[in-house]
Short mmCIF file of C-alpha atoms and ligand atoms in Angstrom, two decimals:
data_model
loop_
_atom_site.label_atom_id
_atom_site.label_comp_id
_atom_site.label_asym_id
_atom_site.label_seq_id
_atom_site.Cartn_x
_atom_site.Cartn_y
_atom_site.Cartn_z
CA MET A 1 19.16 18.03 20.50
CA LEU A 2 16.22 18.62 18.19
CA SER A 3 18.01 16.81 15.45
CA LYS A 4 18.51 13.91 17.81
CA LEU A 5 14.76 13.83 18.37
CA ARG A 6 14.30 13.78 14.61
CA SER A 7 16.87 10.99 14.29
CA ARG A 8 14.99 8.90 16.84
CA LEU A 9 11.75 9.39 14.94
CA LEU A 10 13.55 8.52 11.72
CA VAL A 11 14.75 5.31 13.34
CA ALA A 12 11.16 4.55 14.38
CA SER A 13 9.97 5.33 10.87
CA LEU A 14 12.72 3.12 9.45
CA ALA A 15 11.69 0.28 11.74
CA THR A 16 8.19 0.45 10.27
CA SER A 17 9.53 0.43 6.71
CA LEU A 18 11.74 -2.53 7.49
CA SER A 19 8.68 -4.72 7.71
CA TRP A 20 8.48 -4.71 3.90
CA THR A 21 12.11 -4.35 2.86
CA ALA A 22 15.25 -6.44 3.30
CA ALA A 23 16.90 -6.28 6.70
CA ASN A 24 19.73 -4.01 5.64
CA CYS A 25 17.80 -1.50 3.56
CA ALA A 26 14.78 0.71 3.93
CA VAL A 27 12.63 3.34 2.26
CA ALA A 28 11.74 6.00 4.83
CA GLN A 29 9.54 9.07 4.79
CA PRO A 30 10.94 12.19 6.48
CA PRO A 31 9.95 12.35 10.15
CA ALA A 32 6.84 14.41 10.83
CA THR A 33 8.04 16.15 13.94
CA ALA A 34 8.44 19.77 14.97
CA ASP A 35 11.27 21.72 16.52
CA SER A 36 10.20 22.06 20.18
CA SER A 37 12.11 25.31 20.86
CA THR A 38 10.38 27.15 18.00
CA PRO A 39 7.24 25.08 17.53
CA THR A 40 5.25 27.36 15.25
CA GLN A 41 8.04 28.17 12.86
CA ALA A 42 9.30 24.59 12.67
CA THR A 43 5.82 23.21 12.08
CA THR A 44 5.37 25.63 9.21
CA THR A 45 8.60 24.63 7.48
CA GLN A 46 7.88 20.95 8.04
CA GLU A 47 4.46 21.39 6.52
CA GLN A 48 5.93 23.25 3.57
CA ALA A 49 8.41 20.46 3.05
CA ALA A 50 5.70 17.81 3.35
CA ASP A 51 3.26 19.67 1.04
CA LYS A 52 5.61 19.72 -1.90
CA THR A 53 5.77 16.49 -3.88
CA VAL A 54 7.99 16.72 -6.90
CA ASP A 55 7.87 14.09 -9.62
CA ILE A 56 11.40 12.69 -9.54
CA GLY A 57 10.84 10.56 -12.63
CA VAL A 58 11.42 7.20 -10.93
CA SER A 59 9.60 5.25 -8.22
CA LEU A 60 11.11 4.84 -4.76
CA GLU A 61 10.82 1.07 -5.23
CA LYS A 62 12.96 1.26 -8.37
CA LEU A 63 15.53 3.46 -6.59
CA GLN A 64 15.65 0.98 -3.72
CA SER A 65 16.11 -1.98 -6.01
CA LEU A 66 18.94 -0.22 -7.87
CA ALA A 67 20.66 0.76 -4.62
CA ASP A 68 20.35 -2.85 -3.44
CA ALA A 69 21.70 -4.16 -6.75
CA ALA A 70 24.64 -1.71 -6.70
CA HIS A 71 25.51 -2.75 -3.15
CA GLN A 72 25.29 -6.42 -4.00
CA LYS A 73 27.36 -5.99 -7.16
CA PHE A 74 30.27 -4.11 -5.61
CA LYS A 75 30.40 -5.13 -1.95
CA ASP A 76 32.99 -7.84 -2.59
CA ASP A 77 35.14 -5.67 -4.89
CA THR A 78 38.42 -5.32 -3.01
CA ASP A 79 40.10 -2.89 -5.41
CA GLY A 80 41.63 0.25 -3.96
CA LYS A 81 43.24 1.07 -0.65
CA ASN A 82 42.34 3.26 2.32
CA ALA A 83 44.10 6.62 2.43
CA ASP A 84 47.13 6.25 4.68
CA TYR A 85 48.86 9.62 4.41
CA ILE A 86 46.45 10.54 7.21
CA PRO A 87 47.43 7.60 9.48
CA GLU A 88 44.07 7.33 11.22
CA LEU A 89 42.21 6.81 7.93
CA ALA A 90 44.21 3.63 7.29
CA LYS A 91 42.58 2.11 10.39
CA ILE A 92 38.97 2.48 9.21
CA PRO A 93 37.49 -0.93 8.28
CA SER A 94 37.88 -1.24 4.51
CA GLU A 95 34.79 -3.40 4.08
CA LEU A 96 32.40 -0.62 5.15
CA PHE A 97 30.06 0.18 2.28
CA GLY A 98 26.84 2.14 2.22
CA VAL A 99 24.61 3.75 -0.38
CA CYS A 100 22.00 6.36 0.46
CA ILE A 101 19.70 8.34 -1.81
CA MET A 102 17.62 11.28 -0.66
CA THR A 103 15.04 12.79 -2.96
CA VAL A 104 13.98 16.43 -3.12
CA ASN A 105 10.78 15.28 -1.38
CA GLY A 106 12.82 14.05 1.59
CA ASP A 107 12.32 10.34 0.89
CA VAL A 108 15.31 8.22 1.86
CA ILE A 109 16.64 5.02 0.31
CA THR A 110 19.38 3.17 2.19
CA VAL A 111 21.48 0.05 1.91
CA GLY A 112 24.51 -1.07 3.91
CA ASP A 113 26.59 1.08 6.26
CA VAL A 114 24.68 4.34 6.02
CA ASP A 115 24.90 5.21 9.73
CA TYR A 116 28.68 4.91 10.13
CA SER A 117 30.19 8.34 10.81
CA PHE A 118 33.22 8.90 8.57
CA ALA A 119 35.44 11.93 7.96
CA ILE A 120 33.84 14.22 5.38
CA GLU A 121 37.30 15.30 4.10
CA SER A 122 37.07 16.96 0.68
CA VAL A 123 33.33 16.43 0.39
CA SER A 124 33.26 19.43 2.75
CA LYS A 125 34.67 21.73 0.07
CA PRO A 126 31.50 22.46 -1.95
CA PHE A 127 29.58 23.27 1.23
CA THR A 128 32.08 25.92 2.36
CA LEU A 129 32.02 27.21 -1.21
CA SER A 130 28.24 27.34 -0.90
CA MET A 131 28.61 29.73 2.04
CA LEU A 132 30.86 31.99 -0.04
CA LEU A 133 28.43 31.96 -2.96
CA ARG A 134 25.67 32.91 -0.54
CA ASP A 135 27.61 35.62 1.29
CA ASP A 136 30.04 37.03 -1.30
CA GLY A 137 28.57 35.85 -4.61
CA TYR A 138 30.04 34.14 -7.66
CA GLU A 139 32.14 37.11 -8.88
CA ALA A 140 34.11 37.15 -5.62
CA VAL A 141 34.80 33.41 -5.89
CA LEU A 142 35.85 33.81 -9.53
CA GLU A 143 38.22 36.65 -8.75
CA LYS A 144 39.69 35.48 -5.44
CA ILE A 145 39.89 31.71 -6.03
CA GLY A 146 39.03 30.76 -9.63
CA VAL A 147 36.79 28.10 -11.15
CA GLU A 148 39.04 26.20 -13.61
CA PRO A 149 39.81 22.49 -13.28
CA THR A 150 43.51 21.90 -12.55
CA GLY A 151 43.84 18.51 -14.25
CA LEU A 152 46.17 17.74 -11.36
CA PRO A 153 45.90 15.93 -8.01
CA PHE A 154 43.93 17.49 -5.14
CA ASN A 155 47.04 18.57 -3.25
CA SER A 156 49.06 19.82 -6.22
CA VAL A 157 51.62 22.52 -5.44
CA ALA A 158 52.43 22.70 -9.17
CA ALA A 159 48.90 23.95 -9.96
CA VAL A 160 49.30 26.83 -7.49
CA GLU A 161 52.76 27.63 -8.80
CA LEU A 162 51.62 27.53 -12.43
CA HIS A 163 48.59 29.78 -11.99
CA LYS A 164 49.76 31.87 -9.00
CA SER A 165 46.32 31.22 -7.53
CA ALA A 166 44.27 28.49 -5.87
CA VAL A 167 42.70 27.69 -9.31
CA ASN A 168 39.38 26.29 -7.99
CA PRO A 169 37.63 25.85 -4.62
CA LEU A 170 37.55 22.04 -4.72
CA VAL A 171 41.29 21.35 -4.55
CA ASN A 172 43.14 21.77 -1.25
CA ALA A 173 44.56 25.20 -2.18
CA GLY A 174 41.14 26.54 -3.16
CA ALA A 175 39.43 24.98 -0.17
CA MET A 176 41.89 26.74 2.14
CA ALA A 177 41.31 30.00 0.22
CA SER A 178 37.56 29.41 0.75
CA VAL A 179 38.06 28.90 4.49
CA SER A 180 40.11 32.13 4.61
CA MET A 181 37.22 34.04 2.99
CA VAL A 182 34.66 32.96 5.60
CA ASP A 183 33.81 36.13 7.45
CA ALA A 184 34.60 35.66 11.16
CA ASP A 185 36.59 37.36 13.93
CA SER A 186 38.71 34.39 14.95
CA PRO A 187 39.67 30.90 13.72
CA LYS A 188 37.32 29.43 16.34
CA ALA A 189 34.40 31.55 15.12
CA ARG A 190 35.29 30.69 11.52
CA PHE A 191 35.15 26.96 12.26
CA GLU A 192 31.93 27.26 14.24
CA LYS A 193 30.31 29.17 11.39
CA ILE A 194 31.30 26.42 8.95
CA LEU A 195 30.14 23.64 11.29
CA SER A 196 26.74 25.17 11.91
CA TYR A 197 26.21 25.78 8.19
CA PHE A 198 27.03 22.10 7.54
CA GLU A 199 24.56 21.14 10.29
CA GLU A 200 21.85 23.10 8.49
CA PHE A 201 22.65 21.13 5.33
CA ALA A 202 22.56 17.81 7.19
CA ASP A 203 19.57 18.90 9.33
CA ASP A 204 21.39 17.16 12.15
CA ASP A 205 24.09 17.68 14.78
CA LEU A 206 27.63 17.10 13.51
CA THR A 207 30.93 16.83 15.39
CA VAL A 208 34.62 16.64 14.60
CA ILE A 209 36.11 13.14 14.78
CA ASP A 210 38.97 14.04 17.14
CA SER A 211 41.20 11.08 16.28
CA ILE A 212 41.10 12.01 12.56
CA TYR A 213 41.68 15.69 13.29
CA GLU A 214 44.67 14.96 15.53
CA SER A 215 46.11 12.51 13.00
CA GLU A 216 45.83 14.97 10.10
CA ALA A 217 46.94 17.99 12.16
CA ALA A 218 50.12 16.12 13.11
CA THR A 219 50.97 15.29 9.49
CA ASN A 220 49.61 18.14 7.32
CA TRP A 221 52.94 19.77 6.38
CA HIS A 222 52.11 19.60 2.68
CA ASN A 223 48.86 21.55 3.18
CA LYS A 224 50.69 24.09 5.36
CA GLY A 225 53.16 24.52 2.50
CA ILE A 226 50.30 25.12 0.06
CA ALA A 227 48.75 27.67 2.42
CA TRP A 228 51.99 29.64 2.73
CA LEU A 229 52.63 29.48 -1.04
CA LEU A 230 49.14 30.79 -1.70
CA ASP A 231 49.72 33.53 0.84
CA SER A 232 52.93 34.51 -0.96
CA TYR A 233 50.82 35.19 -4.09
CA GLY A 234 48.29 37.25 -2.10
CA LYS A 235 45.60 34.58 -2.64
CA LEU A 236 44.98 33.54 0.96
CA TYR A 237 42.88 35.95 2.99
CA ALA A 238 43.79 35.10 6.60
CA ASP A 239 46.76 33.71 8.53
CA PRO A 240 48.06 30.58 6.70
CA ASP A 241 48.64 28.38 9.76
CA GLU A 242 45.25 29.27 11.23
CA VAL A 243 43.49 28.71 7.93
CA CYS A 244 45.16 25.32 7.46
CA ASP A 245 44.06 24.30 10.95
CA VAL A 246 40.42 25.32 10.40
CA TYR A 247 40.49 23.53 7.02
CA THR A 248 41.86 20.38 8.71
CA LYS A 249 39.08 20.55 11.31
CA GLN A 250 36.49 21.03 8.58
CA CYS A 251 37.78 17.90 6.83
CA SER A 252 37.56 15.94 10.11
CA ILE A 253 33.84 16.57 10.62
CA GLY A 254 32.06 13.22 10.87
CA VAL A 255 29.09 12.52 8.61
CA THR A 256 27.07 9.42 7.87
CA ALA A 257 26.00 8.57 4.32
CA ARG A 258 22.48 9.41 5.44
CA GLN A 259 23.51 12.89 6.64
CA LEU A 260 25.57 13.51 3.52
CA ALA A 261 22.61 12.51 1.36
CA THR A 262 20.55 15.23 3.07
CA MET A 263 23.33 17.71 2.33
CA GLY A 264 23.38 16.65 -1.32
CA ALA A 265 19.59 16.63 -1.60
CA THR A 266 19.61 20.26 -0.49
CA LEU A 267 21.69 21.06 -3.57
CA ALA A 268 19.44 18.87 -5.74
CA ASN A 269 16.52 20.84 -4.32
CA GLY A 270 17.82 24.21 -5.51
CA GLY A 271 19.47 25.12 -2.20
CA GLN A 272 16.51 24.40 0.09
CA ASN A 273 16.82 21.57 2.61
CA PRO A 274 14.06 19.03 1.82
CA LYS A 275 13.77 17.98 5.47
CA SER A 276 13.81 21.32 7.33
CA GLY A 277 12.50 23.47 4.49
CA LYS A 278 15.29 26.00 5.19
CA ARG A 279 16.92 27.80 2.28
CA LEU A 280 20.72 27.57 2.55
CA LEU A 281 21.82 28.90 -0.82
CA PRO A 282 20.04 31.28 -3.23
CA THR A 283 18.59 29.36 -6.18
CA ASP A 284 20.60 31.36 -8.74
CA GLN A 285 23.91 30.30 -7.14
CA VAL A 286 23.14 26.57 -7.28
CA PRO A 287 24.01 26.07 -10.99
CA LYS A 288 27.38 27.76 -10.37
CA LEU A 289 28.16 25.41 -7.50
CA LEU A 290 27.05 22.34 -9.45
CA ALA A 291 29.10 23.38 -12.51
CA ILE A 292 32.20 23.64 -10.33
CA MET A 293 31.41 20.23 -8.81
CA LEU A 294 31.08 18.70 -12.28
CA SER A 295 34.30 20.17 -13.66
CA CYS A 296 36.49 19.91 -10.54
CA GLY A 297 34.85 17.50 -8.05
CA PHE A 298 36.97 14.48 -9.03
CA TYR A 299 40.24 16.45 -9.47
CA ASP A 300 42.28 14.86 -12.26
CA GLY A 301 39.53 12.26 -12.68
CA SER A 302 36.83 14.91 -13.35
CA GLY A 303 36.76 14.54 -17.14
CA GLN A 304 36.36 10.79 -16.97
CA TRP A 305 33.67 11.09 -14.30
CA ALA A 306 31.77 13.64 -16.42
CA CYS A 307 31.87 11.19 -19.34
CA GLU A 308 30.90 8.13 -17.32
CA ALA A 309 28.42 9.47 -14.74
CA GLY A 310 27.70 12.99 -16.01
CA LEU A 311 26.71 14.21 -12.56
CA PRO A 312 28.05 17.06 -10.39
CA SER A 313 29.81 15.24 -7.57
CA LYS A 314 32.36 15.57 -4.82
CA THR A 315 34.66 12.95 -3.39
CA GLY A 316 36.74 12.76 -0.23
CA VAL A 317 39.62 10.60 1.00
CA GLY A 318 37.41 9.43 3.88
CA GLY A 319 35.62 7.32 1.24
CA GLY A 320 32.52 9.45 0.70
CA ILE A 321 31.12 10.64 -2.61
CA VAL A 322 28.02 12.76 -3.12
CA SER A 323 26.43 13.10 -6.57
CA VAL A 324 23.62 15.50 -7.34
CA VAL A 325 20.83 14.89 -9.83
CA PRO A 326 19.40 18.42 -10.04
CA GLY A 327 15.70 18.70 -9.25
CA ARG A 328 15.45 15.00 -8.36
CA PHE A 329 17.77 13.49 -5.73
CA ALA A 330 21.28 13.04 -4.37
CA ILE A 331 23.15 9.74 -4.34
CA VAL A 332 25.82 9.10 -1.71
CA GLY A 333 28.26 6.22 -1.71
CA PHE A 334 30.64 5.52 1.15
CA SER A 335 33.47 3.00 1.29
CA PRO A 336 37.07 3.72 2.41
CA PRO A 337 39.26 2.06 -0.29
CA LEU A 338 40.35 4.67 -2.87
CA ASP A 339 41.65 4.63 -6.43
CA GLU A 340 44.85 6.39 -7.54
CA HIS A 341 43.08 9.80 -7.66
CA GLY A 342 41.86 9.46 -4.05
CA ASN A 343 38.25 8.61 -4.94
CA SER A 344 36.33 5.71 -3.35
CA VAL A 345 36.24 2.71 -5.67
CA ARG A 346 33.00 1.10 -4.43
CA ALA A 347 31.21 4.45 -4.08
CA GLN A 348 32.14 5.45 -7.63
CA ASN A 349 31.05 2.12 -9.04
CA ALA A 350 27.75 2.15 -7.16
CA ILE A 351 26.87 5.70 -8.22
CA LYS A 352 27.93 5.04 -11.81
CA TYR A 353 25.82 1.89 -11.92
CA ILE A 354 22.70 3.73 -10.71
CA ALA A 355 23.41 6.67 -13.05
CA GLU A 356 23.77 4.38 -16.06
CA GLU A 357 20.67 2.31 -15.23
CA LEU A 358 18.53 5.45 -14.93
CA GLU A 359 20.34 7.44 -17.66
CA LEU A 360 20.97 10.21 -15.16
CA SER A 361 23.84 11.93 -17.00
CA LEU A 362 22.96 15.62 -17.38
CA PHE A 363 24.10 15.39 -20.98
CA ASN A 364 21.52 12.91 -22.21
CA GLY A 365 18.92 15.70 -22.41
CA ARG A 366 16.24 13.78 -20.57
CA ASN A 367 16.63 15.35 -17.12
N1 LIG B 401 41.96 16.66 4.37
C1 LIG B 401 42.43 16.03 3.18
C2 LIG B 401 43.67 16.71 2.68
O1 LIG B 401 43.78 17.90 2.80
C3 LIG B 401 41.34 16.09 2.13
C4 LIG B 401 41.77 15.52 0.80
C5 LIG B 401 40.66 14.83 0.06
O2 LIG B 401 39.67 14.40 0.61
N2 LIG B 401 40.87 14.65 -1.21
O3 LIG B 401 44.56 16.09 2.17
#
């Protein structure tokens, strides 16, 4: 409700910005509104968020021009193919393409289809992991799931069989182990806890895309197999069928590139949401989460991504990718056609282009 009010104000703010930018892109300031149910508290956090202006090392105009250039450069690239092992994903228009950047100051850069709600899929995994790092801490994640890259596809049974564990939280096995560790009395409560945590990250209302959920729930035998295999090694911490169902629902949550950019910017901002000012993850856990995203976020494409973009990132078969530039901003790309690893082709190319132009790789020593 409140988020909807904020969204409306954001739209109004965008309309103003549009007067000086191209019709399909905009630079927007975060909306200066307060939460009407808790006016005093919300005003305080908004003011805190507005007070803080971090030097992000690049102008908003430059970021906008790079986002525009990336969109222009890759919008006609028809490489890749929508995921079709989840039948509903094959029906999403392949030409959709959006790029959104949110800075740690809450400034937003957009171009293209940034308000289309797509299935978050595996981009959900680091955010559930974030809850575990907050509630149980890194040692528990290390012991109960693991933090090593598998070098294998996201749904690899071989990785589980080889290591007798989920290996890391960003492959399907580890994401289901993560879901099973969320402390809740029932599957329904577990899902609601995850959803509301994601909403805090997005600073907006989020809902499950029912058609995607139903499509994946009717075809997710492979994931059910992984859940039961993990259970057989004592590495799943709740009922396998229930866990797989909550995981499937988590993957079917709809997000826009704009909402996902807010989620990523919260990680770039040391775990504090730049729009709401709310802390969602203790600062000392953020480097752990980002390290896991860098080493495992692209599955068996993680090494190449680390070489070519050098940014902690997470991809999903819905076509979304979020990349985090710590202390500065998050870049989100969204476009459904995927490469052979299940990562969006246009989104990868757009993020890589911006990262190269601004020398954003964490390994160049200038961040
Ligand atoms: N829900 C999808 C699955 O389990 C997520 C995979 C992905 O985005 N890589 O297969």
